[in-house]
Coordinates of C-alpha atoms in Angstrom, one line a residue:
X240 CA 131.4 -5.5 -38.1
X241 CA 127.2 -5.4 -39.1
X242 CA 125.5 -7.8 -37.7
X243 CA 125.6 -11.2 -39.1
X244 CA 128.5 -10.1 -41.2
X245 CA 130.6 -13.1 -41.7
X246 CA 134.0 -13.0 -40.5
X247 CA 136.3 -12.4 -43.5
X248 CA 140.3 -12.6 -42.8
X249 CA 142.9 -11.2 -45.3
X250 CA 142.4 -14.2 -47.8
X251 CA 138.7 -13.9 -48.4
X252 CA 139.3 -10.2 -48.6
X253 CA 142.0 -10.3 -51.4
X254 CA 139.9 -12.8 -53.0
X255 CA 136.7 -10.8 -52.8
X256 CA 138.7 -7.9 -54.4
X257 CA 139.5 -10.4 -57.6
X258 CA 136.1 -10.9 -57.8
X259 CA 135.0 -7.6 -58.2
X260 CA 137.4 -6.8 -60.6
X261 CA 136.8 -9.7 -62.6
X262 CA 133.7 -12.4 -61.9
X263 CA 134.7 -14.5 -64.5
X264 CA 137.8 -15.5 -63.0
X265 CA 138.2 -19.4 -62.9
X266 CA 138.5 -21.4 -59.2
X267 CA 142.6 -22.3 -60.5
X268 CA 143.1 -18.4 -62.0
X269 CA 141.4 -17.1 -58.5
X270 CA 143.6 -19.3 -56.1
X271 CA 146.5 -18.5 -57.7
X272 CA 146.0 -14.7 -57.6
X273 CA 145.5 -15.5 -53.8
X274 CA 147.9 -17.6 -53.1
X275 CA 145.9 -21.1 -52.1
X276 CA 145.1 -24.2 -53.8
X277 CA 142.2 -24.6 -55.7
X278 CA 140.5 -27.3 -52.9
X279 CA 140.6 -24.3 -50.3
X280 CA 139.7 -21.5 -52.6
X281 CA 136.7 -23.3 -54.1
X282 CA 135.6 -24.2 -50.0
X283 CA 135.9 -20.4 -49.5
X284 CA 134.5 -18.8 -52.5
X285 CA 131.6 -21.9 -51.8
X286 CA 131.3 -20.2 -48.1
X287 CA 131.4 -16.3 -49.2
X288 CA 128.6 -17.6 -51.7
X289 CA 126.3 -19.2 -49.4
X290 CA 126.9 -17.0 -46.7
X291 CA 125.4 -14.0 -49.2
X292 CA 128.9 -12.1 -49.3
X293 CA 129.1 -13.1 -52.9
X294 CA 125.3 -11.6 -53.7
X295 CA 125.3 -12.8 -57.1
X296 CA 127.8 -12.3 -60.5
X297 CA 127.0 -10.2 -63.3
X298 CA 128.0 -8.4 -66.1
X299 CA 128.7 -4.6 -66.4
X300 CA 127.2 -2.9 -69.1
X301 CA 127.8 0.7 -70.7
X302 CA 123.7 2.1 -70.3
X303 CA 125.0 4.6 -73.2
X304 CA 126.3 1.9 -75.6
X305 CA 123.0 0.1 -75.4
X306 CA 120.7 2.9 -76.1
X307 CA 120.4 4.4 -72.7
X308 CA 122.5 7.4 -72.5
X309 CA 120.2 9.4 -70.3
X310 CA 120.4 9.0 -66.4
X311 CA 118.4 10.5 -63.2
X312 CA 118.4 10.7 -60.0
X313 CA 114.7 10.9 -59.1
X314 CA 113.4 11.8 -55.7
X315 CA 109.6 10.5 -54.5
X316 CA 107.7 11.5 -51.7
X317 CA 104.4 9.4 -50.9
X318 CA 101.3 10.5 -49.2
X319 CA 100.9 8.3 -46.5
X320 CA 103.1 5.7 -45.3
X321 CA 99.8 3.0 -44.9
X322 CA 101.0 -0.3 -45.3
X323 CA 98.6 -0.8 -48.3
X324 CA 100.0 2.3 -50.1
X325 CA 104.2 1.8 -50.1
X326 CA 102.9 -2.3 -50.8
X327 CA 101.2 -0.8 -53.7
X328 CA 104.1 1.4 -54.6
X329 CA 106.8 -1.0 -53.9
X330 CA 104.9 -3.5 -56.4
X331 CA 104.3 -0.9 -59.1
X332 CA 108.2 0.0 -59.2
X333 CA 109.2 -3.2 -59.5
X334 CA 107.7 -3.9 -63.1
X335 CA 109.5 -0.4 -64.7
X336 CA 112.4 -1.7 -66.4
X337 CA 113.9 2.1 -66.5
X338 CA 114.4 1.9 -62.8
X339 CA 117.7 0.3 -62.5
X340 CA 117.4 1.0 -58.7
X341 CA 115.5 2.2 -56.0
X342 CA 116.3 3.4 -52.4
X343 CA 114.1 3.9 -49.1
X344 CA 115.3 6.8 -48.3
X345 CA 115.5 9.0 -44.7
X346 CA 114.5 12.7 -45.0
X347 CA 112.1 15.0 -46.8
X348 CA 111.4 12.0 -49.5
X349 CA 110.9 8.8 -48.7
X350 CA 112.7 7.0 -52.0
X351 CA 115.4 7.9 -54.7
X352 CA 115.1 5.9 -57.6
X353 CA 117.8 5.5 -60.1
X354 CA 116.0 5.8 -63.7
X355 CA 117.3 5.3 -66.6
X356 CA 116.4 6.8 -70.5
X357 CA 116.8 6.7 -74.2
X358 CA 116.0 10.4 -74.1
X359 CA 114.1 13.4 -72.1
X360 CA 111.3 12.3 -74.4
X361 CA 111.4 9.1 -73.2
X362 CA 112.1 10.2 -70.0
X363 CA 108.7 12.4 -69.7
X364 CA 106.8 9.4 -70.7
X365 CA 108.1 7.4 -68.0
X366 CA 107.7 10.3 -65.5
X367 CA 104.3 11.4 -66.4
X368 CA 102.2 8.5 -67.3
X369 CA 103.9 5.5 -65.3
X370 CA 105.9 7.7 -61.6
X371 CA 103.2 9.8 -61.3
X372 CA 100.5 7.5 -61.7
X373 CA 102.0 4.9 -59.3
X374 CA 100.3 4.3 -56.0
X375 CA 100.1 7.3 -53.3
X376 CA 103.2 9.5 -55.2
X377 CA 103.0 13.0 -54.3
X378 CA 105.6 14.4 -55.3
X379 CA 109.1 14.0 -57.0
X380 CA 112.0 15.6 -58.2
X381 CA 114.2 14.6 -60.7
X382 CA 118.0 15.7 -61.2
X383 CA 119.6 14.7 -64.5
X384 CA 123.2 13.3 -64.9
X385 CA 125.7 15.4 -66.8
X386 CA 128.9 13.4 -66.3
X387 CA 129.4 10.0 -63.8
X388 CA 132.7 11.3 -62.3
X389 CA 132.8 8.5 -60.6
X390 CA 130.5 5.3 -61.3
X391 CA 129.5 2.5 -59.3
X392 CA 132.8 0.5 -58.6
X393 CA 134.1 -2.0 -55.9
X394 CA 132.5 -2.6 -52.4
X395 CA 136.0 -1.4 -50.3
X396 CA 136.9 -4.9 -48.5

């Protein structure tokens, strides 16, 4: 178990596998697909919450279907590691809206950002006059995505 990892038996574990499969799940639809009360299942899902097991809820949207077919896989190497220039980085990353996320990474580059696009035009733009321009970025390398065999999906609990 990670460190400061609550302890989760085989009741917070089914009910964290609702969850993911459907967020929107009541306190009385939850506890019945668990097999508690609601009292109990509102305490748990109250303590998985506070505890940061439950991170937040949100919706999962199609990037295709809302103009945003175009995905990569972008790979960024810095040159120097100063505390003032990943800060600087960090910060500047933060405020591009096509970066739906963003890794420290161990290796030959030191972050993979996951970018997304309306199109390799608007791809370019973001790569050459925003990634390239950010603080201390040396280099990167950007793979595109033909097909998500298999997407982002439930944490295994």
């Amino acid at each position: 178990m990670a460190k400061n990892a609550p302890a989760l038996d085989a009741t917070d574990r089914r009910m964290l596998r609702a969850l993911q499969r459907d967020g929107r799940l009541s306190v009385v639809a939850l506890a019945e697909q668990v097999g508690l009360s609601p009292t109990p299942c509102q305490r748990r899902l109250r303590r998985l919450e506070e505890t940061g097991v439950v991170a937040r809820y949100a919706a999962v949207l199609d990037p295709a279907r809302v103009g945003l077919p175009l995905q990569a896989f972008v790979m960024v190497a810095l040159s120097s590691h100063a505390e003032e220039v990943v800060e600087a980085f960090q910060k500047a990353l933060s405020a591009r809206p096509e970066v739906l996320a963003a890794y420290a990474m161990s290796g030959e580059m030191d972050y993979l950002l996951h970018v997304l696009a309306a199109d390799f035009e608007a791809y370019a733009e973001f790569s050459m006059k925003a990634l390239l321009r950010m603080p201390g970025v040396k280099e990167t390398k950007s793979s595109f995505v033909l097909t998500a065999l298999k997407p982002p999906g439930e944490v295994p609990v």
